[in-house]
Amino acid sequence: MPMPQLIALVIFLLALGVVLMLIFWPFVMAQNFFLLTQGIDKYTALPLTVGIAAQLLYWGAIIGVIACLASKPSLTGDSDTAVERRRYRKRLTLSGGVLIGVVALLVWGFWVPEKSGGEHYQVIKDRCRSEVGSAGEITYSLVDDCIERKIDSL
């Protein structure tokens, strides 16, 4: 019979993994997009810059929703309460729509086209050949090392 502490630890780690995935998915998706579609290393300037920009856009939309939720009007019984509630619902709808739009934009922009594994491998191989160049027998070893490094980073 498994220990309850071990089960609790596994559940906690799974929940932590899901939370981290929900927080950082735009950054990771942008990096994988550049690696799989153009063969560019994940930790070079372009994927890092685009990933950070996507991450900031996503966090900004989430902060907008949280700020709107935090600005809920007080229900004191004044005559302006109905107007305040309407404004609150409009702000909440707008900020929720912006969040949904940002998520849709990020998924659409960084969705990797459907290709077979061989086609993705060929893109990475071609990119490595262009990075290494052609200088003889050493080239094959360098290209293989480049391909291995990029595939391992997936």
GROMACS .gro file of N, CA and C in nm:
model
  462
    1MET      N    1   0.085  -0.119   0.000
    1MET     CA    2   0.000   0.000   0.000
    1MET      C    3   0.089   0.124   0.000
    2PRO      N    4   0.069   0.216  -0.098
    2PRO     CA    5   0.154   0.335  -0.107
    2PRO      C    6   0.130   0.431   0.010
    3MET      N    7   0.233   0.505   0.039
    3MET     CA    8   0.225   0.601   0.149
    3MET      C    9   0.143   0.722   0.107
    4PRO      N   10   0.057   0.774   0.195
    4PRO     CA   11  -0.023   0.892   0.160
    4PRO      C   12   0.062   1.015   0.127
    5GLN      N   13   0.178   1.026   0.193
    5GLN     CA   14   0.265   1.140   0.167
    5GLN      C   15   0.320   1.134   0.024
    6LEU      N   16   0.351   1.015  -0.023
    6LEU     CA   17   0.402   0.999  -0.159
    6LEU      C   18   0.295   1.033  -0.261
    7ILE      N   19   0.174   0.989  -0.236
    7ILE     CA   20   0.063   1.022  -0.326
    7ILE      C   21   0.038   1.173  -0.327
    8ALA      N   22   0.042   1.235  -0.210
    8ALA     CA   23   0.023   1.379  -0.202
    8ALA      C   24   0.134   1.453  -0.276
    9LEU      N   25   0.258   1.405  -0.264
    9LEU     CA   26   0.370   1.468  -0.334
    9LEU      C   27   0.352   1.456  -0.485
   10VAL      N   28   0.312   1.340  -0.533
   10VAL     CA   29   0.290   1.321  -0.676
   10VAL      C   30   0.178   1.413  -0.727
   11ILE      N   31   0.070   1.423  -0.653
   11ILE     CA   32  -0.041   1.511  -0.692
   11ILE      C   33   0.005   1.658  -0.693
   12PHE      N   34   0.083   1.696  -0.591
   12PHE     CA   35   0.134   1.833  -0.585
   12PHE      C   36   0.226   1.864  -0.703
   13LEU      N   37   0.315   1.771  -0.736
   13LEU     CA   38   0.407   1.794  -0.847
   13LEU      C   39   0.334   1.799  -0.981
   14LEU      N   40   0.233   1.716  -0.998
   14LEU     CA   41   0.152   1.723  -1.120
   14LEU      C   42   0.079   1.856  -1.131
   15ALA      N   43   0.021   1.900  -1.020
   15ALA     CA   44  -0.050   2.029  -1.020
   15ALA      C   45   0.048   2.144  -1.048
   16LEU      N   46   0.167   2.138  -0.990
   16LEU     CA   47   0.268   2.240  -1.014
   16LEU      C   48   0.310   2.241  -1.162
   17GLY      N   49   0.325   2.124  -1.221
   17GLY     CA   50   0.358   2.114  -1.362
   17GLY      C   51   0.251   2.174  -1.451
   18VAL      N   52   0.126   2.149  -1.418
   18VAL     CA   53   0.015   2.205  -1.497
   18VAL      C   54   0.013   2.357  -1.484
   19VAL      N   55   0.032   2.408  -1.365
   19VAL     CA   56   0.033   2.553  -1.343
   19VAL      C   57   0.148   2.618  -1.421
   20LEU      N   58   0.266   2.559  -1.413
   20LEU     CA   59   0.380   2.614  -1.487
   20LEU      C   60   0.358   2.609  -1.638
   21MET      N   61   0.295   2.501  -1.685
   21MET     CA   62   0.265   2.490  -1.827
   21MET      C   63   0.167   2.599  -1.869
   22LEU      N   64   0.065   2.626  -1.788
   22LEU     CA   65  -0.033   2.730  -1.820
   22LEU      C   66   0.029   2.870  -1.818
   23ILE      N   67   0.133   2.888  -1.737
   23ILE     CA   68   0.197   3.018  -1.727
   23ILE      C   69   0.294   3.042  -1.843
   24PHE      N   70   0.373   2.941  -1.879
   24PHE     CA   71   0.484   2.962  -1.973
   24PHE      C   72   0.463   2.902  -2.112
   25TRP      N   73   0.342   2.857  -2.149
   25TRP     CA   74   0.325   2.792  -2.278
   25TRP      C   75   0.354   2.882  -2.398
   26PRO      N   76   0.326   3.014  -2.398
   26PRO     CA   77   0.358   3.092  -2.518
   26PRO      C   78   0.507   3.095  -2.549
   27PHE      N   79   0.589   3.106  -2.446
   27PHE     CA   80   0.734   3.112  -2.465
   27PHE      C   81   0.784   2.982  -2.526
   28VAL      N   82   0.742   2.870  -2.471
   28VAL     CA   83   0.787   2.739  -2.519
   28VAL      C   84   0.733   2.713  -2.660
   29MET      N   85   0.608   2.749  -2.685
   29MET     CA   86   0.549   2.727  -2.816
   29MET      C   87   0.621   2.809  -2.923
   30ALA      N   88   0.660   2.932  -2.892
   30ALA     CA   89   0.733   3.015  -2.988
   30ALA      C   90   0.870   2.955  -3.020
   31GLN      N   91   0.939   2.907  -2.919
   31GLN     CA   92   1.070   2.847  -2.942
   31GLN      C   93   1.059   2.720  -3.027
   32ASN      N   94   0.963   2.635  -2.996
   32ASN     CA   95   0.946   2.513  -3.075
   32ASN      C   96   0.904   2.544  -3.218
   33PHE      N   97   0.826   2.649  -3.237
   33PHE     CA   98   0.785   2.689  -3.372
   33PHE      C   99   0.907   2.720  -3.458
   34PHE      N  100   0.999   2.801  -3.406
   34PHE     CA  101   1.117   2.837  -3.484
   34PHE      C  102   1.208   2.717  -3.507
   35LEU      N  103   1.217   2.629  -3.409
   35LEU     CA  104   1.302   2.510  -3.427
   35LEU      C  105   1.244   2.417  -3.532
   36LEU      N  106   1.115   2.391  -3.527
   36LEU     CA  107   1.055   2.293  -3.617
   36LEU      C  108   1.028   2.347  -3.758
   37THR      N  109   1.001   2.475  -3.771
   37THR     CA  110   0.969   2.527  -3.904
   37THR      C  111   1.090   2.582  -3.978
   38GLN      N  112   1.189   2.634  -3.903
   38GLN     CA  113   1.304   2.695  -3.970
   38GLN      C  114   1.436   2.636  -3.925
   39GLY      N  115   1.435   2.549  -3.826
   39GLY     CA  116   1.558   2.487  -3.779
   39GLY      C  117   1.646   2.578  -3.697
   40ILE      N  118   1.590   2.687  -3.647
   40ILE     CA  119   1.669   2.783  -3.567
   40ILE      C  120   1.675   2.732  -3.423
   41ASP      N  121   1.795   2.735  -3.363
   41ASP     CA  122   1.811   2.692  -3.224
   41ASP      C  123   1.716   2.767  -3.133
   42LYS      N  124   1.671   2.697  -3.029
   42LYS     CA  125   1.574   2.756  -2.936
   42LYS      C  126   1.632   2.875  -2.859
   43TYR      N  127   1.760   2.870  -2.828
   43TYR     CA  128   1.818   2.970  -2.738
   43TYR      C  129   1.903   3.071  -2.812
   44THR      N  130   1.858   3.109  -2.933
   44THR     CA  131   1.922   3.217  -3.005
   44THR      C  132   1.832   3.341  -2.995
   45ALA      N  133   1.878   3.450  -3.051
   45ALA     CA  134   1.811   3.579  -3.028
   45ALA      C  135   1.667   3.582  -3.078
   46LEU      N  136   1.641   3.536  -3.198
   46LEU     CA  137   1.506   3.548  -3.254
   46LEU      C  138   1.401   3.470  -3.174
   47PRO      N  139   1.422   3.340  -3.150
   47PRO     CA  140   1.319   3.268  -3.072
   47PRO      C  141   1.304   3.321  -2.930
   48LEU      N  142   1.413   3.363  -2.868
   48LEU     CA  143   1.403   3.418  -2.732
   48LEU      C  144   1.326   3.549  -2.731
   49THR      N  145   1.355   3.637  -2.826
   49THR     CA  146   1.288   3.767  -2.830
   49THR      C  147   1.139   3.751  -2.859
   50VAL      N  148   1.106   3.671  -2.960
   50VAL     CA  149   0.966   3.649  -2.994
   50VAL      C  150   0.893   3.577  -2.880
   51GLY      N  151   0.960   3.480  -2.817
   51GLY     CA  152   0.900   3.409  -2.705
   51GLY      C  153   0.872   3.500  -2.587
   52ILE      N  154   0.965   3.589  -2.557
   52ILE     CA  155   0.944   3.683  -2.446
   52ILE      C  156   0.832   3.780  -2.480
   53ALA      N  157   0.827   3.828  -2.603
   53ALA     CA  158   0.719   3.919  -2.643
   53ALA      C  159   0.583   3.849  -2.634
   54ALA      N  160   0.576   3.724  -2.679
   54ALA     CA  161   0.451   3.649  -2.669
   54ALA      C  162   0.412   3.627  -2.523
   55GLN      N  163   0.511   3.599  -2.441
   55GLN     CA  164   0.485   3.577  -2.298
   55GLN      C  165   0.433   3.704  -2.233
   56LEU      N  166   0.492   3.819  -2.264
   56LEU     CA  167   0.447   3.946  -2.207
   56LEU      C  168   0.306   3.982  -2.254
   57LEU      N  169   0.276   3.955  -2.380
   57LEU     CA  170   0.142   3.980  -2.431
   57LEU      C  171   0.039   3.895  -2.357
   58TYR      N  172   0.071   3.769  -2.336
   58TYR     CA  173  -0.017   3.676  -2.265
   58TYR      C  174  -0.037   3.720  -2.120
   59TRP      N  175   0.073   3.752  -2.052
   59TRP     CA  176   0.063   3.797  -1.913
   59TRP      C  177  -0.015   3.928  -1.902
   60GLY      N  178   0.003   4.017  -1.999
   60GLY     CA  179  -0.072   4.143  -1.998
   60GLY      C  180  -0.222   4.120  -2.007
   61ALA      N  181  -0.262   4.026  -2.092
   61ALA     CA  182  -0.405   3.995  -2.104
   61ALA      C  183  -0.458   3.934  -1.974
   62ILE      N  184  -0.379   3.848  -1.912
   62ILE     CA  185  -0.422   3.787  -1.785
   62ILE      C  186  -0.431   3.893  -1.675
   63ILE      N  187  -0.334   3.982  -1.670
   63ILE     CA  188  -0.337   4.089  -1.569
   63ILE      C  189  -0.457   4.179  -1.591
   64GLY      N  190  -0.494   4.203  -1.716
   64GLY     CA  191  -0.613   4.282  -1.744
   64GLY      C  192  -0.740   4.218  -1.689
   65VAL      N  193  -0.752   4.087  -1.706
   65VAL     CA  194  -0.869   4.016  -1.652
   65VAL      C  195  -0.867   4.021  -1.499
   66ILE      N  196  -0.751   3.999  -1.439
   66ILE     CA  197  -0.741   4.002  -1.292
   66ILE      C  198  -0.773   4.141  -1.239
   67ALA      N  199  -0.722   4.245  -1.306
   67ALA     CA  200  -0.751   4.382  -1.262
   67ALA      C  201  -0.900   4.413  -1.273
   68CYS      N  202  -0.962   4.362  -1.377
   68CYS     CA  203  -1.106   4.385  -1.393
   68CYS      C  204  -1.184   4.311  -1.285
   69LEU      N  205  -1.141   4.189  -1.254
   69LEU     CA  206  -1.209   4.113  -1.148
   69LEU      C  207  -1.192   4.181  -1.012
   70ALA      N  208  -1.076   4.243  -0.992
   70ALA     CA  209  -1.050   4.308  -0.863
   70ALA      C  210  -1.126   4.440  -0.849
   71SER      N  211  -1.173   4.496  -0.958
   71SER     CA  212  -1.242   4.625  -0.951
   71SER      C  213  -1.393   4.608  -0.942
   72LYS      N  214  -1.438   4.498  -0.887
   72LYS     CA  215  -1.583   4.474  -0.876
   72LYS      C  216  -1.646   4.582  -0.788
   73PRO      N  217  -1.757   4.639  -0.834
   73PRO     CA  218  -1.819   4.748  -0.756
   73PRO      C  219  -1.880   4.694  -0.625
   74SER      N  220  -1.880   4.782  -0.527
   74SER     CA  221  -1.942   4.743  -0.400
   74SER      C  222  -2.093   4.753  -0.411
   75LEU      N  223  -2.161   4.663  -0.346
   75LEU     CA  224  -2.307   4.660  -0.351
   75LEU      C  225  -2.362   4.728  -0.225
   76THR      N  226  -2.368   4.863  -0.229
   76THR     CA  227  -2.411   4.938  -0.111
   76THR      C  228  -2.558   4.973  -0.115
   77GLY      N  229  -2.623   4.953  -0.227
   77GLY     CA  230  -2.764   4.986  -0.236
   77GLY      C  231  -2.790   5.122  -0.297
   78ASP      N  232  -2.689   5.191  -0.343
   78ASP     CA  233  -2.708   5.321  -0.408
   78ASP      C  234  -2.782   5.303  -0.540
   79SER      N  235  -2.827   5.412  -0.594
   79SER     CA  236  -2.898   5.405  -0.722
   79SER      C  237  -2.801   5.380  -0.838
   80ASP      N  238  -2.673   5.409  -0.817
   80ASP     CA  239  -2.574   5.389  -0.922
   80ASP      C  240  -2.526   5.244  -0.932
   81THR      N  241  -2.574   5.158  -0.844
   81THR     CA  242  -2.523   5.021  -0.841
   81THR      C  243  -2.553   4.947  -0.970
   82ALA      N  244  -2.669   4.966  -1.026
   82ALA     CA  245  -2.704   4.896  -1.150
   82ALA      C  246  -2.613   4.944  -1.264
   83VAL      N  247  -2.587   5.073  -1.266
   83VAL     CA  248  -2.498   5.128  -1.370
   83VAL      C  249  -2.357   5.074  -1.350
   84GLU      N  250  -2.312   5.072  -1.225
   84GLU     CA  251  -2.178   5.020  -1.196
   84GLU      C  252  -2.166   4.873  -1.233
   85ARG      N  253  -2.269   4.796  -1.201
   85ARG     CA  254  -2.266   4.654  -1.236
   85ARG      C  255  -2.261   4.633  -1.387
   86ARG      N  256  -2.337   4.715  -1.461
   86ARG     CA  257  -2.333   4.705  -1.608
   86ARG      C  258  -2.194   4.739  -1.662
   87ARG      N  259  -2.135   4.844  -1.609
   87ARG     CA  260  -1.999   4.882  -1.652
   87ARG      C  261  -1.900   4.771  -1.619
   88TYR      N  262  -1.916   4.714  -1.500
   88TYR     CA  263  -1.828   4.605  -1.458
   88TYR      C  264  -1.842   4.486  -1.552
   89ARG      N  265  -1.964   4.448  -1.587
   89ARG     CA  266  -1.985   4.336  -1.679
   89ARG      C  267  -1.926   4.366  -1.817
   90LYS      N  268  -1.940   4.489  -1.861
   90LYS     CA  269  -1.883   4.526  -1.991
   90LYS      C  270  -1.730   4.518  -1.988
   91ARG      N  271  -1.669   4.571  -1.880
   91ARG     CA  272  -1.522   4.563  -1.867
   91ARG      C  273  -1.477   4.419  -1.859
   92LEU      N  274  -1.550   4.338  -1.783
   92LEU     CA  275  -1.513   4.197  -1.769
   92LEU      C  276  -1.527   4.124  -1.903
   93THR      N  277  -1.632   4.152  -1.977
   93THR     CA  278  -1.651   4.090  -2.108
   93THR      C  279  -1.541   4.133  -2.204
   94LEU      N  280  -1.508   4.261  -2.202
   94LEU     CA  281  -1.402   4.310  -2.290
   94LEU      C  282  -1.267   4.249  -2.255
   95SER      N  283  -1.232   4.248  -2.127
   95SER     CA  284  -1.101   4.193  -2.090
   95SER      C  285  -1.096   4.042  -2.113
   96GLY      N  286  -1.206   3.972  -2.090
   96GLY     CA  287  -1.210   3.829  -2.121
   96GLY      C  288  -1.199   3.804  -2.271
   97GLY      N  289  -1.263   3.889  -2.351
   97GLY     CA  290  -1.251   3.878  -2.496
   97GLY      C  291  -1.110   3.905  -2.544
   98VAL      N  292  -1.043   4.001  -2.481
   98VAL     CA  293  -0.904   4.030  -2.517
   98VAL      C  294  -0.816   3.909  -2.483
   99LEU      N  295  -0.836   3.848  -2.367
   99LEU     CA  296  -0.758   3.729  -2.329
   99LEU      C  297  -0.782   3.616  -2.429
  100ILE      N  298  -0.906   3.591  -2.464
  100ILE     CA  299  -0.937   3.485  -2.560
  100ILE      C  300  -0.874   3.519  -2.696
  101GLY      N  301  -0.880   3.644  -2.736
  101GLY     CA  302  -0.819   3.685  -2.862
  101GLY      C  303  -0.668   3.669  -2.863
  102VAL      N  304  -0.604   3.704  -2.752
  102VAL     CA  305  -0.458   3.689  -2.742
  102VAL      C  306  -0.420   3.542  -2.749
  103VAL      N  307  -0.491   3.457  -2.675
  103VAL     CA  308  -0.461   3.314  -2.679
  103VAL      C  309  -0.481   3.259  -2.820
  104ALA      N  310  -0.590   3.297  -2.885
  104ALA     CA  311  -0.616   3.250  -3.021
  104ALA      C  312  -0.508   3.299  -3.117
  105LEU      N  313  -0.466   3.424  -3.102
  105LEU     CA  314  -0.361   3.478  -3.187
  105LEU      C  315  -0.229   3.404  -3.167
  106LEU      N  316  -0.193   3.376  -3.043
  106LEU     CA  317  -0.069   3.305  -3.016
  106LEU      C  318  -0.073   3.162  -3.070
  107VAL      N  319  -0.183   3.094  -3.049
  107VAL     CA  320  -0.194   2.956  -3.099
  107VAL      C  321  -0.190   2.956  -3.252
  108TRP      N  322  -0.262   3.048  -3.314
  108TRP     CA  323  -0.264   3.055  -3.460
  108TRP      C  324  -0.125   3.091  -3.515
  109GLY      N  325  -0.058   3.185  -3.450
  109GLY     CA  326   0.071   3.231  -3.499
  109GLY      C  327   0.183   3.131  -3.482
  110PHE      N  328   0.177   3.050  -3.376
  110PHE     CA  329   0.287   2.959  -3.347
  110PHE      C  330   0.250   2.813  -3.368
  111TRP      N  331   0.140   2.788  -3.436
  111TRP     CA  332   0.101   2.649  -3.462
  111TRP      C  333   0.195   2.591  -3.567
  112VAL      N  334   0.258   2.480  -3.533
  112VAL     CA  335   0.352   2.416  -3.625
  112VAL      C  336   0.273   2.342  -3.733
  113PRO      N  337   0.303   2.367  -3.860
  113PRO     CA  338   0.229   2.299  -3.967
  113PRO      C  339   0.243   2.147  -3.956
  114GLU      N  340   0.137   2.079  -3.999
  114GLU     CA  341   0.138   1.933  -3.994
  114GLU      C  342   0.240   1.879  -4.094
  115LYS      N  343   0.342   1.818  -4.043
  115LYS     CA  344   0.444   1.754  -4.125
  115LYS      C  345   0.481   1.623  -4.058
  116SER      N  346   0.542   1.536  -4.134
  116SER     CA  347   0.589   1.412  -4.074
  116SER      C  348   0.720   1.440  -4.000
  117GLY      N  349   0.761   1.346  -3.921
  117GLY     CA  350   0.887   1.361  -3.849
  117GLY      C  351   1.005   1.372  -3.944
  118GLY      N  352   0.996   1.301  -4.056
  118GLY     CA  353   1.104   1.309  -4.155
  118GLY      C  354   1.117   1.446  -4.217
  119GLU      N  355   1.005   1.513  -4.239
  119GLU     CA  356   1.010   1.649  -4.294
  119GLU      C  357   1.068   1.748  -4.194
  120HIS      N  358   1.031   1.735  -4.066
  120HIS     CA  359   1.090   1.821  -3.963
  120HIS      C  360   1.240   1.794  -3.953
  121TYR      N  361   1.277   1.666  -3.961
  121TYR     CA  362   1.419   1.630  -3.955
  121TYR      C  363   1.494   1.691  -4.073
  122GLN      N  364   1.435   1.691  -4.191
  122GLN     CA  365   1.499   1.747  -4.310
  122GLN      C  366   1.519   1.897  -4.296
  123VAL      N  367   1.421   1.967  -4.237
  123VAL     CA  368   1.435   2.112  -4.215
  123VAL      C  369   1.553   2.138  -4.122
  124ILE      N  370   1.561   2.062  -4.014
  124ILE     CA  371   1.671   2.079  -3.918
  124ILE      C  372   1.804   2.043  -3.983
  125LYS      N  373   1.806   1.937  -4.061
  125LYS     CA  374   1.929   1.894  -4.129
  125LYS      C  375   1.977   2.000  -4.229
  126ASP      N  376   1.885   2.056  -4.307
  126ASP     CA  377   1.922   2.161  -4.402
  126ASP      C  378   1.976   2.284  -4.330
  127ARG      N  379   1.914   2.320  -4.220
  127ARG     CA  380   1.960   2.436  -4.144
  127ARG      C  381   2.100   2.411  -4.088
  128CYS      N  382   2.123   2.290  -4.037
  128CYS     CA  383   2.256   2.258  -3.983
  128CYS      C  384   2.362   2.258  -4.093
  129ARG      N  385   2.326   2.209  -4.210
  129ARG     CA  386   2.422   2.211  -4.322
  129ARG      C  387   2.457   2.354  -4.359
  130SER      N  388   2.358   2.444  -4.359
  130SER     CA  389   2.387   2.583  -4.393
  130SER      C  390   2.467   2.652  -4.283
  131GLU      N  391   2.447   2.612  -4.158
  131GLU     CA  392   2.523   2.671  -4.048
  131GLU      C  393   2.668   2.624  -4.049
  132VAL      N  394   2.689   2.494  -4.077
  132VAL     CA  395   2.823   2.436  -4.070
  132VAL      C  396   2.901   2.466  -4.197
  133GLY      N  397   2.837   2.461  -4.312
  133GLY     CA  398   2.905   2.481  -4.438
  133GLY      C  399   2.959   2.347  -4.489
  134SER      N  400   3.051   2.353  -4.584
  134SER     CA  401   3.108   2.229  -4.638
  134SER      C  402   3.259   2.243  -4.640
  135ALA      N  403   3.324   2.160  -4.558
  135ALA     CA  404   3.471   2.167  -4.551
  135ALA      C  405   3.534   2.028  -4.552
  136GLY      N  406   3.460   1.928  -4.595
  136GLY     CA  407   3.520   1.796  -4.602
  136GLY      C  408   3.455   1.699  -4.505
  137GLU      N  409   3.536   1.604  -4.458
  137GLU     CA  410   3.483   1.497  -4.374
  137GLU      C  411   3.442   1.545  -4.236
  138ILE      N  412   3.507   1.647  -4.186
  138ILE     CA  413   3.472   1.701  -4.055
  138ILE      C  414   3.329   1.755  -4.058
  139THR      N  415   3.285   1.798  -4.172
  139THR     CA  416   3.152   1.856  -4.186
  139THR      C  417   3.043   1.759  -4.143
  140TYR      N  418   3.055   1.632  -4.181
  140TYR     CA  419   2.952   1.534  -4.145
  140TYR      C  420   2.939   1.520  -3.995
  141SER      N  421   3.051   1.519  -3.925
  141SER     CA  422   3.048   1.509  -3.780
  141SER      C  423   2.984   1.634  -3.718
  142LEU      N  424   3.019   1.751  -3.770
  142LEU     CA  425   2.962   1.875  -3.717
  142LEU      C  426   2.813   1.884  -3.745
  143VAL      N  427   2.771   1.842  -3.864
  143VAL     CA  428   2.628   1.845  -3.898
  143VAL      C  429   2.552   1.748  -3.808
  144ASP      N  430   2.610   1.628  -3.787
  144ASP     CA  431   2.544   1.531  -3.698
  144ASP      C  432   2.533   1.584  -3.556
  145ASP      N  433   2.639   1.651  -3.508
  145ASP     CA  434   2.634   1.709  -3.374
  145ASP      C  435   2.528   1.819  -3.366
  146CYS      N  436   2.520   1.901  -3.470
  146CYS     CA  437   2.419   2.008  -3.474
  146CYS      C  438   2.278   1.950  -3.474
  147ILE      N  439   2.254   1.850  -3.557
  147ILE     CA  440   2.122   1.786  -3.563
  147ILE      C  441   2.088   1.725  -3.427
  148GLU      N  442   2.182   1.655  -3.368
  148GLU     CA  443   2.160   1.591  -3.238
  148GLU      C  444   2.126   1.695  -3.130
  149ARG      N  445   2.198   1.806  -3.131
  149ARG     CA  446   2.175   1.912  -3.032
  149ARG      C  447   2.036   1.970  -3.047
  150LYS      N  448   1.994   1.995  -3.172
  150LYS     CA  449   1.862   2.056  -3.194
  150LYS      C  450   1.750   1.959  -3.163
  151ILE      N  451   1.767   1.835  -3.197
  151ILE     CA  452   1.661   1.737  -3.168
  151ILE      C  453   1.653   1.709  -3.018
  152ASP      N  454   1.767   1.708  -2.951
  152ASP     CA  455   1.767   1.689  -2.806
  152ASP      C  456   1.698   1.804  -2.733
  153SER      N  457   1.700   1.924  -2.792
  153SER     CA  458   1.638   2.038  -2.725
  153SER      C  459   1.486   2.035  -2.735
  154LEU      N  460   1.434   1.945  -2.820
  154LEU     CA  461   1.288   1.931  -2.826
  154LEU      C  462   1.244   1.865  -2.699
   0.00000   0.00000   0.00000
